[in-house]
Structure formats: structure tokens, C-alpha cells
Amino acid sequence: MRRLNRKKTLNLVKELDAFPKVPESYVETSASGGTVSLIAFTTMALLTIMEFSVYQDTWMKYEYEVDKDFSSKLRINIDITVAMKCQYVGADVLDLAETMVASADGLVYEPAIFDLSPQQKEWQRMLQLIQSRLQEEHSLQDVIFKSAFKSTSTALPPREDDSSQPPDACRIRGHLYVNKVAGNFHITVGKAIPHPRGHAHLAALVNHDSYNFSHRIDHLSFGELVPGIINPLDGTEKIAVDHNQMFQYFITVVPTKLHTYKISADTHQFSVTERERVINHAAGSHGVSGIFMKYDLSSLMVTVTEEHMPFWQFFVRLCGIIGGIFSTTGMLHGIGKFIVEIICCRFRLGAYKPVNSVPFEDGHTDNHLPLLENNTH
């Protein structure tokens, strides 16, 4: 009884077979079928290799949300060289809350030579070339995000030559922590002093002829310092054409959370517009000579996440490629074979011409082919 039930179950399962087997004696092979199969296998191999390269690659996913963190501090990373001696310039931040952050809190003033050495000029040239490519190809920013912490440092390399030239500039570098509100970081003549209505700079003791706000921004970023990330103002150099010249940078800072397979960091991206003008009160161009970076924070926060294709999706796409090529090539081969058979069949029918009929005496005709007789005479 058990064997009978087992046999019935097995027969039922056989009837549900969606892949019936054809005996080998009924299978007919052809040269055209072999050619199509070779093309199909080659195409499948190429597409499989391409799909595997896509599976190995990663991409950056951007998500946007409202930034709800207003209580934390914003870090500003600075590395700027000004073509004036350190005792003549002062740097500080003043935000909309009338809070002043003095440069002594985190910035260092170093005497330096404004002209770069040959190796440093090559570094600056490469940095400016990358900046120009980033403006044309925005997708390169994803490559920079992926290579963070893996690429070489973007900081200014030290001088390789022992120059005997005395320092003629001041390198201001370090970092500051400010409130997460709009503010103004500026470098101008004289050291900053507190003031009941804000702050002021002791510029009266500096000779007007020594004003020279030619500067080079080796690095400027907001948030956590991430090596390998190139910011919009890195490598910028401005040469003043007049003693009374104002350089203005209007910066919009966007909080950014970066999550890749290598790092996770809370940093900030920013966009910038530049303006420069000569101060001439007689012509109506008012202001103070110096370098002014006015920044404002965006209310949106960007989350950048590196993603990878899951294995199940890669497997489904691979099965689709193999099955689709098998089905498509089979259909194309069948259609081509059908067309060829129709054309060849017409040619064969046209090869047979009608035979002349033989009339009988009673008026009927004979359409049969005449029999050949052997002449023995």
C-alpha cells in the first residue's frame, strides 16, 4: 500500500515537471543553431563580467532633512597666509549674537615667506586643477568622499629649500569654535580689542603704506577635519592691486554627515561667492581694508551614505541576463529559420516549369510526362 501511494505521488510530481526531457535521438543540431549558441554564450560572458564590475562598485546616496541641532558649536579650520607681518594683522570672529571669538583661542600666527617654493607651487597648481575639474564634473565629489582618509594629505607641504629670505608674510592657522549662527570671520589691520558695541582693531599704529592684503587660502573648512577632502577655497590666491583693498567671501555652510565604508564623520560642505573692491571714500566705496568671510548656515542637513548592491539583487540581475539572452536568441533563431525556409521554398517552386500538353484526336490533352523509350534500332 505504501509503495502504491509513493508511486502515485511520484507520478504526480513527474506530471508537474516544467522542464520535460527530450530524448537525444529526437534532438536535431544545425550549424546555424551552433553559431547562435556561440554568440549567446559570448554575450552572456561579457554581460556577466560587466555586471560583476557593477556589483563591486559603490555609489553615494544623498538624503536631506531639517537640521535640528542648534546648540552645538561649529568648528572652523583655517590655514591662510597674508602678505603682511604678524604684528600688523589680527583675526577674529563676530557672529550675529554679538559674540566675539578672539584668535588667541585657537589660531597660531607664524612668520612665513609669501612666495612659494617650486614644490609648493606644483602642489598649488594641482590643487587648482582639481578645483576647476570639480566645478565641471560634480560627480568627482563622490570619488573624493570615497577616497577620504585613503588619499594623500591636502595640506600645504613644507618648503624644501632653505631660503635665506626674511619672512614677509604671516601664516594664520588653527581652528575656532563658534556658535551655529551666521557670523563674520575677518583678518584686518591691527589686533582685535573688546568694545561695548562689538569690537575694534588697533589700526592707528600701523603705517598705511604697509597695507597689503594679498593672501593665499591653503585650507578653509567647517566641521570635523577630514583628510583627503578638498574644499572650494583650498588653493585660492588673491593679489591686491591697492593698499586699501577689501576681499569678501560669502559662504553658505551645509551640515553634512558622511558615512562610508572607511569613515563616519560630521563635517560641512559649503558654497562660496567672491567679491573684491578698492576702498575709496571719495568715490563712494566705503568699508575697511582686509579679508572678510561672511558665513551663514543652511537649515537643511545632508546625509551622504556609501551604498553597495546587495548579493540577492546581483543574483536576480544575473539570472535575468542569462534567461533573457537564452529566450531572445532562441526566438531570433526561430524567426530567422522560418524566413529562410519561406524564401528557399519559393525558389524551389520556381525551379519547376509546366510541361507542354499533348493533344489527342478527340480534343483532350495529355498533361502527363511522356515515358522515355529505349531505341534498340
CSV table of C-alpha atoms in Angstrom, one decimal:
chain,number,residue,atom,x,y,z
A,1,MET,CA,0.0,0.0,0.0
A,2,ARG,CA,2.8,2.4,0.9
A,3,ARG,CA,4.6,1.6,-2.3
A,4,LEU,CA,1.4,2.3,-4.3
A,5,ASN,CA,0.9,5.7,-2.6
A,6,ARG,CA,4.6,6.5,-3.1
A,7,LYS,CA,4.3,5.6,-6.8
A,8,LYS,CA,1.2,7.8,-7.3
A,9,THR,CA,3.0,10.7,-5.5
A,10,LEU,CA,6.0,10.3,-7.8
A,11,ASN,CA,3.8,10.2,-10.9
A,12,LEU,CA,2.0,13.3,-9.8
A,13,VAL,CA,5.3,15.1,-9.3
A,14,LYS,CA,6.5,14.0,-12.7
A,15,GLU,CA,3.4,15.4,-14.3
A,16,LEU,CA,4.2,18.8,-12.7
A,17,ASP,CA,7.7,18.8,-14.3
A,18,ALA,CA,8.0,22.1,-16.2
A,19,PHE,CA,11.3,21.0,-17.8
A,20,PRO,CA,10.5,17.9,-19.8
A,21,LYS,CA,13.5,16.0,-21.2
A,22,VAL,CA,13.6,15.3,-24.9
A,23,PRO,CA,15.4,12.1,-25.9
A,24,GLU,CA,18.7,12.6,-27.6
A,25,SER,CA,17.5,10.7,-30.7
A,26,TYR,CA,14.9,13.4,-31.3
A,27,VAL,CA,17.3,16.4,-31.0
A,28,GLU,CA,18.5,17.8,-34.3
A,29,THR,CA,21.6,20.1,-34.3
A,30,SER,CA,22.5,22.5,-37.1
A,31,ALA,CA,25.3,24.9,-37.9
A,32,SER,CA,23.1,27.9,-37.6
A,33,GLY,CA,22.0,26.8,-34.1
A,34,GLY,CA,25.6,26.3,-33.1
A,35,THR,CA,26.5,29.8,-34.3
A,36,VAL,CA,23.7,31.4,-32.4
A,37,SER,CA,24.6,29.5,-29.3
A,38,LEU,CA,28.2,30.7,-29.6
A,39,ILE,CA,27.1,34.3,-29.9
A,40,ALA,CA,24.7,33.8,-27.0
A,41,PHE,CA,27.4,32.4,-24.7
A,42,THR,CA,29.9,35.1,-25.6
A,43,THR,CA,27.3,37.8,-24.9
A,44,MET,CA,26.4,36.2,-21.6
A,45,ALA,CA,30.1,36.1,-20.6
A,46,LEU,CA,30.6,39.8,-21.4
A,47,LEU,CA,27.5,41.0,-19.6
A,48,THR,CA,28.3,38.8,-16.6
A,49,ILE,CA,31.7,40.4,-16.3
A,50,MET,CA,30.2,43.9,-16.7
A,51,GLU,CA,27.5,43.1,-14.1
A,52,PHE,CA,30.2,41.8,-11.6
A,53,SER,CA,32.1,45.1,-12.0
A,54,VAL,CA,28.9,47.0,-11.2
A,55,TYR,CA,28.4,44.7,-8.2
A,56,GLN,CA,31.8,45.5,-6.9
A,57,ASP,CA,31.3,49.3,-7.3
A,58,THR,CA,29.6,51.6,-4.7
A,59,TRP,CA,27.7,54.8,-5.0
A,60,MET,CA,26.8,57.7,-2.8
A,61,LYS,CA,23.2,58.3,-1.7
A,62,TYR,CA,22.2,61.8,-0.7
A,63,GLU,CA,19.3,62.3,1.8
A,64,TYR,CA,18.1,65.7,3.1
A,65,GLU,CA,16.4,66.7,6.3
A,66,VAL,CA,16.0,69.7,8.6
A,67,ASP,CA,19.0,70.3,10.8
A,68,LYS,CA,17.6,70.3,14.4
A,69,ASP,CA,21.0,70.7,16.1
A,70,PHE,CA,21.4,74.4,17.1
A,71,SER,CA,23.1,74.0,20.5
A,72,SER,CA,26.4,72.5,19.4
A,73,LYS,CA,29.4,74.5,18.4
A,74,LEU,CA,30.7,74.9,14.8
A,75,ARG,CA,34.4,74.3,14.2
A,76,ILE,CA,36.2,76.5,11.6
A,77,ASN,CA,39.5,75.1,10.3
A,78,ILE,CA,41.8,77.9,8.9
A,79,ASP,CA,45.2,78.0,7.1
A,80,ILE,CA,45.6,81.4,5.5
A,81,THR,CA,48.8,83.3,4.6
A,82,VAL,CA,48.6,87.1,4.4
A,83,ALA,CA,51.4,89.2,2.8
A,84,MET,CA,51.9,91.3,6.0
A,85,LYS,CA,53.9,90.8,9.1
A,86,CYS,CA,52.2,89.1,12.0
A,87,GLN,CA,52.3,92.1,14.3
A,88,TYR,CA,50.3,94.2,11.8
A,89,VAL,CA,47.3,91.9,11.4
A,90,GLY,CA,44.6,90.4,13.6
A,91,ALA,CA,42.0,87.7,13.0
A,92,ASP,CA,38.7,87.1,14.9
A,93,VAL,CA,35.1,86.1,14.5
A,94,LEU,CA,32.0,88.1,15.3
A,95,ASP,CA,28.6,86.4,15.0
A,96,LEU,CA,25.0,87.7,14.9
A,97,ALA,CA,24.7,87.2,18.6
A,98,GLU,CA,27.4,89.9,19.0
A,99,THR,CA,29.7,87.2,20.4
A,100,MET,CA,33.4,87.7,19.6
A,101,VAL,CA,35.8,84.8,19.4
A,102,ALA,CA,39.4,86.1,19.6
A,103,SER,CA,42.1,84.5,17.5
A,104,ALA,CA,44.1,83.6,20.6
A,105,ASP,CA,41.6,80.8,21.4
A,106,GLY,CA,42.9,78.5,18.7
A,107,LEU,CA,44.8,80.3,15.9
A,108,VAL,CA,48.6,80.4,15.6
A,109,TYR,CA,50.5,83.3,13.9
A,110,GLU,CA,53.6,82.1,12.2
A,111,PRO,CA,56.1,84.4,10.2
A,112,ALA,CA,56.4,83.0,6.7
A,113,ILE,CA,57.5,83.7,3.2
A,114,PHE,CA,54.6,84.6,0.9
A,115,ASP,CA,56.2,83.3,-2.3
A,116,LEU,CA,56.0,79.5,-2.6
A,117,SER,CA,58.9,77.2,-3.3
A,118,PRO,CA,58.9,75.1,-6.6
A,119,GLN,CA,57.4,72.1,-4.9
A,120,GLN,CA,54.7,74.2,-3.2
A,121,LYS,CA,53.9,75.9,-6.5
A,122,GLU,CA,53.4,72.4,-8.0
A,123,TRP,CA,51.1,71.5,-5.1
A,124,GLN,CA,49.1,74.7,-5.6
A,125,ARG,CA,48.8,74.1,-9.4
A,126,MET,CA,47.5,70.6,-8.9
A,127,LEU,CA,45.0,71.8,-6.3
A,128,GLN,CA,43.7,74.5,-8.6
A,129,LEU,CA,43.4,72.0,-11.4
A,130,ILE,CA,41.3,69.7,-9.2
A,131,GLN,CA,39.1,72.6,-8.3
A,132,SER,CA,38.5,73.5,-11.9
A,133,ARG,CA,37.5,69.9,-12.7
A,134,LEU,CA,35.2,69.7,-9.7
A,135,GLN,CA,33.3,72.7,-11.0
A,136,GLU,CA,32.8,71.0,-14.3
A,137,GLU,CA,32.3,67.4,-13.1
A,138,HIS,CA,30.2,67.4,-9.9
A,139,SER,CA,30.3,63.6,-9.8
A,140,LEU,CA,34.0,63.8,-8.9
A,141,GLN,CA,32.9,64.8,-5.4
A,142,ASP,CA,31.6,61.3,-4.8
A,143,VAL,CA,35.1,60.0,-5.7
A,144,ILE,CA,36.6,62.4,-3.2
A,145,PHE,CA,34.2,61.2,-0.5
A,146,LYS,CA,35.1,57.6,-1.1
A,147,SER,CA,38.8,58.2,-1.0
A,148,ALA,CA,38.7,60.2,2.2
A,149,PHE,CA,41.4,59.1,4.7
A,150,LYS,CA,42.9,57.0,1.9
A,151,SER,CA,44.3,59.7,-0.3
A,152,THR,CA,47.4,61.9,0.5
A,153,SER,CA,47.0,64.9,2.7
A,154,THR,CA,45.8,68.1,1.0
A,155,ALA,CA,47.8,70.3,3.5
A,156,LEU,CA,50.5,72.6,2.2
A,157,PRO,CA,53.8,70.7,2.1
A,158,PRO,CA,56.8,72.3,3.9
A,159,ARG,CA,59.4,74.2,2.0
A,160,GLU,CA,62.1,72.0,0.5
A,161,ASP,CA,64.6,74.9,0.0
A,162,ASP,CA,66.4,76.7,2.8
A,163,SER,CA,65.6,80.2,1.8
A,164,SER,CA,67.6,83.0,3.4
A,165,GLN,CA,64.9,85.5,2.6
A,166,PRO,CA,63.4,87.1,5.7
A,167,PRO,CA,59.8,86.4,6.4
A,168,ASP,CA,57.5,88.9,4.7
A,169,ALA,CA,54.1,87.3,5.5
A,170,CYS,CA,52.1,85.8,8.3
A,171,ARG,CA,50.6,82.4,8.2
A,172,ILE,CA,47.4,82.1,10.4
A,173,ARG,CA,46.4,78.6,11.0
A,174,GLY,CA,44.4,76.6,13.5
A,175,HIS,CA,40.8,76.2,14.4
A,176,LEU,CA,38.0,78.1,16.2
A,177,TYR,CA,34.7,77.0,17.8
A,178,VAL,CA,31.8,79.4,17.2
A,179,ASN,CA,28.0,79.4,17.7
A,180,LYS,CA,25.9,77.8,15.0
A,181,VAL,CA,24.6,81.2,13.7
A,182,ALA,CA,25.7,83.5,10.9
A,183,GLY,CA,29.0,85.2,11.5
A,184,ASN,CA,31.9,87.0,10.1
A,185,PHE,CA,35.5,85.8,10.2
A,186,HIS,CA,37.9,88.5,9.2
A,187,ILE,CA,41.5,89.4,9.0
A,188,THR,CA,42.3,93.1,9.1
A,189,VAL,CA,44.9,95.6,10.3
A,190,GLY,CA,45.6,95.7,14.0
A,191,LYS,CA,44.9,93.4,16.9
A,192,ALA,CA,41.2,93.0,18.0
A,193,ILE,CA,40.1,94.5,21.3
A,194,PRO,CA,36.7,94.2,23.0
A,195,HIS,CA,34.2,97.0,22.6
A,196,PRO,CA,30.8,97.7,24.2
A,197,ARG,CA,29.2,97.8,20.8
A,198,GLY,CA,31.1,94.9,19.3
A,199,HIS,CA,34.8,95.1,18.8
A,200,ALA,CA,37.5,97.1,17.2
A,201,HIS,CA,41.0,96.8,15.8
A,202,LEU,CA,44.1,98.9,16.8
A,203,ALA,CA,44.9,100.0,13.2
A,204,ALA,CA,46.1,103.5,14.1
A,205,LEU,CA,49.6,102.3,14.9
A,206,VAL,CA,50.2,100.6,11.6
A,207,ASN,CA,51.6,102.6,8.7
A,208,HIS,CA,49.1,102.9,5.8
A,209,ASP,CA,51.8,102.1,3.2
A,210,SER,CA,52.4,98.6,4.8
A,211,TYR,CA,48.8,97.5,4.0
A,212,ASN,CA,48.9,94.5,1.7
A,213,PHE,CA,46.1,92.0,1.9
A,214,SER,CA,47.4,89.7,-0.8
A,215,HIS,CA,46.6,86.3,0.6
A,216,ARG,CA,46.6,82.6,-0.1
A,217,ILE,CA,44.0,80.2,1.4
A,218,ASP,CA,45.7,76.9,1.8
A,219,HIS,CA,42.8,75.4,3.6
A,220,LEU,CA,39.4,76.5,4.9
A,221,SER,CA,36.7,74.1,6.1
A,222,PHE,CA,33.9,73.8,8.6
A,223,GLY,CA,33.2,70.9,11.0
A,224,GLU,CA,35.4,67.9,11.6
A,225,LEU,CA,38.7,67.9,9.8
A,226,VAL,CA,38.7,65.1,7.3
A,227,PRO,CA,41.9,64.5,5.4
A,228,GLY,CA,41.6,64.0,1.7
A,229,ILE,CA,38.5,66.2,1.3
A,230,ILE,CA,39.1,69.2,-1.0
A,231,ASN,CA,37.1,72.3,-0.1
A,232,PRO,CA,36.0,75.1,-2.6
A,233,LEU,CA,38.5,77.7,-1.4
A,234,ASP,CA,41.6,75.4,-1.0
A,235,GLY,CA,44.4,76.7,-3.1
A,236,THR,CA,42.9,80.2,-3.7
A,237,GLU,CA,45.4,83.0,-4.1
A,238,LYS,CA,44.5,86.7,-4.4
A,239,ILE,CA,46.9,89.6,-5.2
A,240,ALA,CA,46.0,93.1,-4.0
A,241,VAL,CA,46.4,95.8,-6.6
A,242,ASP,CA,46.0,98.6,-4.0
A,243,HIS,CA,46.8,99.2,-0.3
A,244,ASN,CA,43.1,99.8,0.5
A,245,GLN,CA,41.5,96.7,-0.9
A,246,MET,CA,38.7,94.6,0.6
A,247,PHE,CA,38.3,90.9,-0.2
A,248,GLN,CA,34.9,89.4,0.6
A,249,TYR,CA,33.8,85.8,0.6
A,250,PHE,CA,30.1,85.0,1.1
A,251,ILE,CA,29.8,81.4,2.3
A,252,THR,CA,26.7,79.2,2.8
A,253,VAL,CA,27.5,76.2,5.0
A,254,VAL,CA,25.6,73.0,4.8
A,255,PRO,CA,25.8,70.5,7.6
A,256,THR,CA,26.9,67.1,6.2
A,257,LYS,CA,27.0,63.6,7.8
A,258,LEU,CA,29.4,61.4,5.9
A,259,HIS,CA,29.1,57.6,6.2
A,260,THR,CA,31.3,55.5,4.0
A,261,TYR,CA,32.8,52.0,4.4
A,262,LYS,CA,36.0,53.7,5.7
A,263,ILE,CA,34.9,56.6,7.9
A,264,SER,CA,31.9,58.3,9.6
A,265,ALA,CA,32.3,62.0,10.2
A,266,ASP,CA,30.2,65.1,10.9
A,267,THR,CA,31.5,67.6,8.5
A,268,HIS,CA,30.2,70.5,6.5
A,269,GLN,CA,30.1,71.4,2.8
A,270,PHE,CA,29.9,75.0,1.6
A,271,SER,CA,29.4,77.1,-1.5
A,272,VAL,CA,31.1,80.5,-1.9
A,273,THR,CA,30.8,83.7,-3.9
A,274,GLU,CA,33.7,86.2,-4.1
A,275,ARG,CA,33.9,89.9,-4.4
A,276,GLU,CA,36.8,92.3,-4.2
A,277,ARG,CA,37.0,96.1,-4.4
A,278,VAL,CA,39.2,99.1,-3.6
A,279,ILE,CA,38.2,101.2,-0.7
A,280,ASN,CA,37.8,104.8,-1.9
A,281,HIS,CA,35.6,107.0,0.3
A,282,ALA,CA,35.7,109.9,-2.1
A,283,ALA,CA,34.2,107.6,-4.8
A,284,GLY,CA,31.6,106.2,-2.5
A,285,SER,CA,33.3,102.8,-2.0
A,286,HIS,CA,33.3,102.6,1.8
A,287,GLY,CA,34.5,99.9,4.1
A,288,VAL,CA,37.6,98.5,5.8
A,289,SER,CA,40.6,97.0,4.1
A,290,GLY,CA,41.0,93.3,4.9
A,291,ILE,CA,39.8,89.8,4.3
A,292,PHE,CA,36.2,89.1,5.3
A,293,MET,CA,34.5,85.7,5.2
A,294,LYS,CA,30.8,86.1,6.0
A,295,TYR,CA,29.2,82.7,6.6
A,296,ASP,CA,25.6,81.6,7.1
A,297,LEU,CA,24.3,78.1,7.9
A,298,SER,CA,21.7,76.3,5.9
A,299,SER,CA,18.6,74.9,7.7
A,300,LEU,CA,19.0,71.6,5.7
A,301,MET,CA,21.3,68.8,6.6
A,302,VAL,CA,22.7,66.4,4.1
A,303,THR,CA,23.4,62.8,4.9
A,304,VAL,CA,25.8,61.1,2.4
A,305,THR,CA,25.9,57.3,2.6
A,306,GLU,CA,28.0,55.0,0.6
A,307,GLU,CA,25.9,52.1,-0.6
A,308,HIS,CA,26.6,48.7,-2.3
A,309,MET,CA,24.4,46.4,-4.4
A,310,PRO,CA,23.2,43.5,-2.2
A,311,PHE,CA,24.1,40.0,-3.3
A,312,TRP,CA,20.5,38.9,-3.9
A,313,GLN,CA,19.9,41.8,-6.3
A,314,PHE,CA,23.1,40.9,-8.2
A,315,PHE,CA,21.9,37.3,-8.4
A,316,VAL,CA,18.5,38.3,-9.7
A,317,ARG,CA,20.0,40.6,-12.3
A,318,LEU,CA,22.5,37.8,-13.4
A,319,CYS,CA,19.6,35.3,-13.8
A,320,GLY,CA,17.7,37.9,-15.8
A,321,ILE,CA,20.7,38.4,-18.1
A,322,ILE,CA,21.2,34.6,-18.7
A,323,GLY,CA,17.5,33.8,-19.1
A,324,GLY,CA,16.8,36.8,-21.3
A,325,ILE,CA,19.6,36.1,-23.7
A,326,PHE,CA,18.6,32.4,-23.9
A,327,SER,CA,15.0,33.3,-24.7
A,328,THR,CA,15.8,36.2,-27.1
A,329,THR,CA,18.4,34.3,-29.1
A,330,GLY,CA,16.0,31.3,-29.4
A,331,MET,CA,13.2,33.5,-30.7
A,332,LEU,CA,15.5,35.3,-33.1
A,333,HIS,CA,16.9,32.0,-34.4
A,334,GLY,CA,13.4,30.6,-34.9
A,335,ILE,CA,12.2,33.7,-36.8
A,336,GLY,CA,15.3,33.7,-39.0
A,337,LYS,CA,15.0,30.0,-39.7
A,338,PHE,CA,11.3,30.5,-40.6
A,339,ILE,CA,12.1,33.4,-43.0
A,340,VAL,CA,14.9,31.4,-44.7
A,341,GLU,CA,12.7,28.4,-45.2
A,342,ILE,CA,10.0,30.6,-46.8
A,343,ILE,CA,12.5,32.2,-49.2
A,344,CYS,CA,14.1,28.8,-50.1
A,345,CYS,CA,10.7,27.2,-50.7
A,346,ARG,CA,9.7,29.9,-53.2
A,347,PHE,CA,13.0,29.4,-55.1
A,348,ARG,CA,12.4,25.7,-55.3
A,349,LEU,CA,8.8,26.1,-56.5
A,350,GLY,CA,10.0,28.5,-59.2
A,351,ALA,CA,12.5,25.9,-60.5
A,352,TYR,CA,9.8,23.6,-61.8
A,353,LYS,CA,8.3,24.8,-65.1
A,354,PRO,CA,5.0,23.5,-66.6
A,355,VAL,CA,5.3,20.8,-69.4
A,356,ASN,CA,3.7,21.3,-72.8
A,357,SER,CA,0.5,19.3,-73.1
A,358,VAL,CA,0.0,16.6,-75.9
A,359,PRO,CA,-3.3,16.9,-77.8
A,360,PHE,CA,-5.4,13.8,-78.6
A,361,GLU,CA,-7.5,13.3,-81.7
A,362,ASP,CA,-10.8,13.7,-79.7
A,363,GLY,CA,-9.7,17.1,-78.5
A,364,HIS,CA,-8.5,16.1,-75.0
A,365,THR,CA,-5.0,16.9,-73.8
A,366,ASP,CA,-2.5,14.7,-72.0
A,367,ASN,CA,-0.6,16.5,-69.2
A,368,HIS,CA,1.4,13.5,-68.2
A,369,LEU,CA,5.0,13.4,-68.8
A,370,PRO,CA,6.0,11.1,-71.7
A,371,LEU,CA,7.7,7.9,-71.0
A,372,LEU,CA,11.2,7.5,-72.3
A,373,GLU,CA,11.7,4.6,-74.6
A,374,ASN,CA,14.9,2.9,-75.3
A,375,ASN,CA,15.6,2.8,-79.0
A,376,THR,CA,17.1,-0.6,-79.8
A,377,HIS,CA,17.2,0.0,-83.5
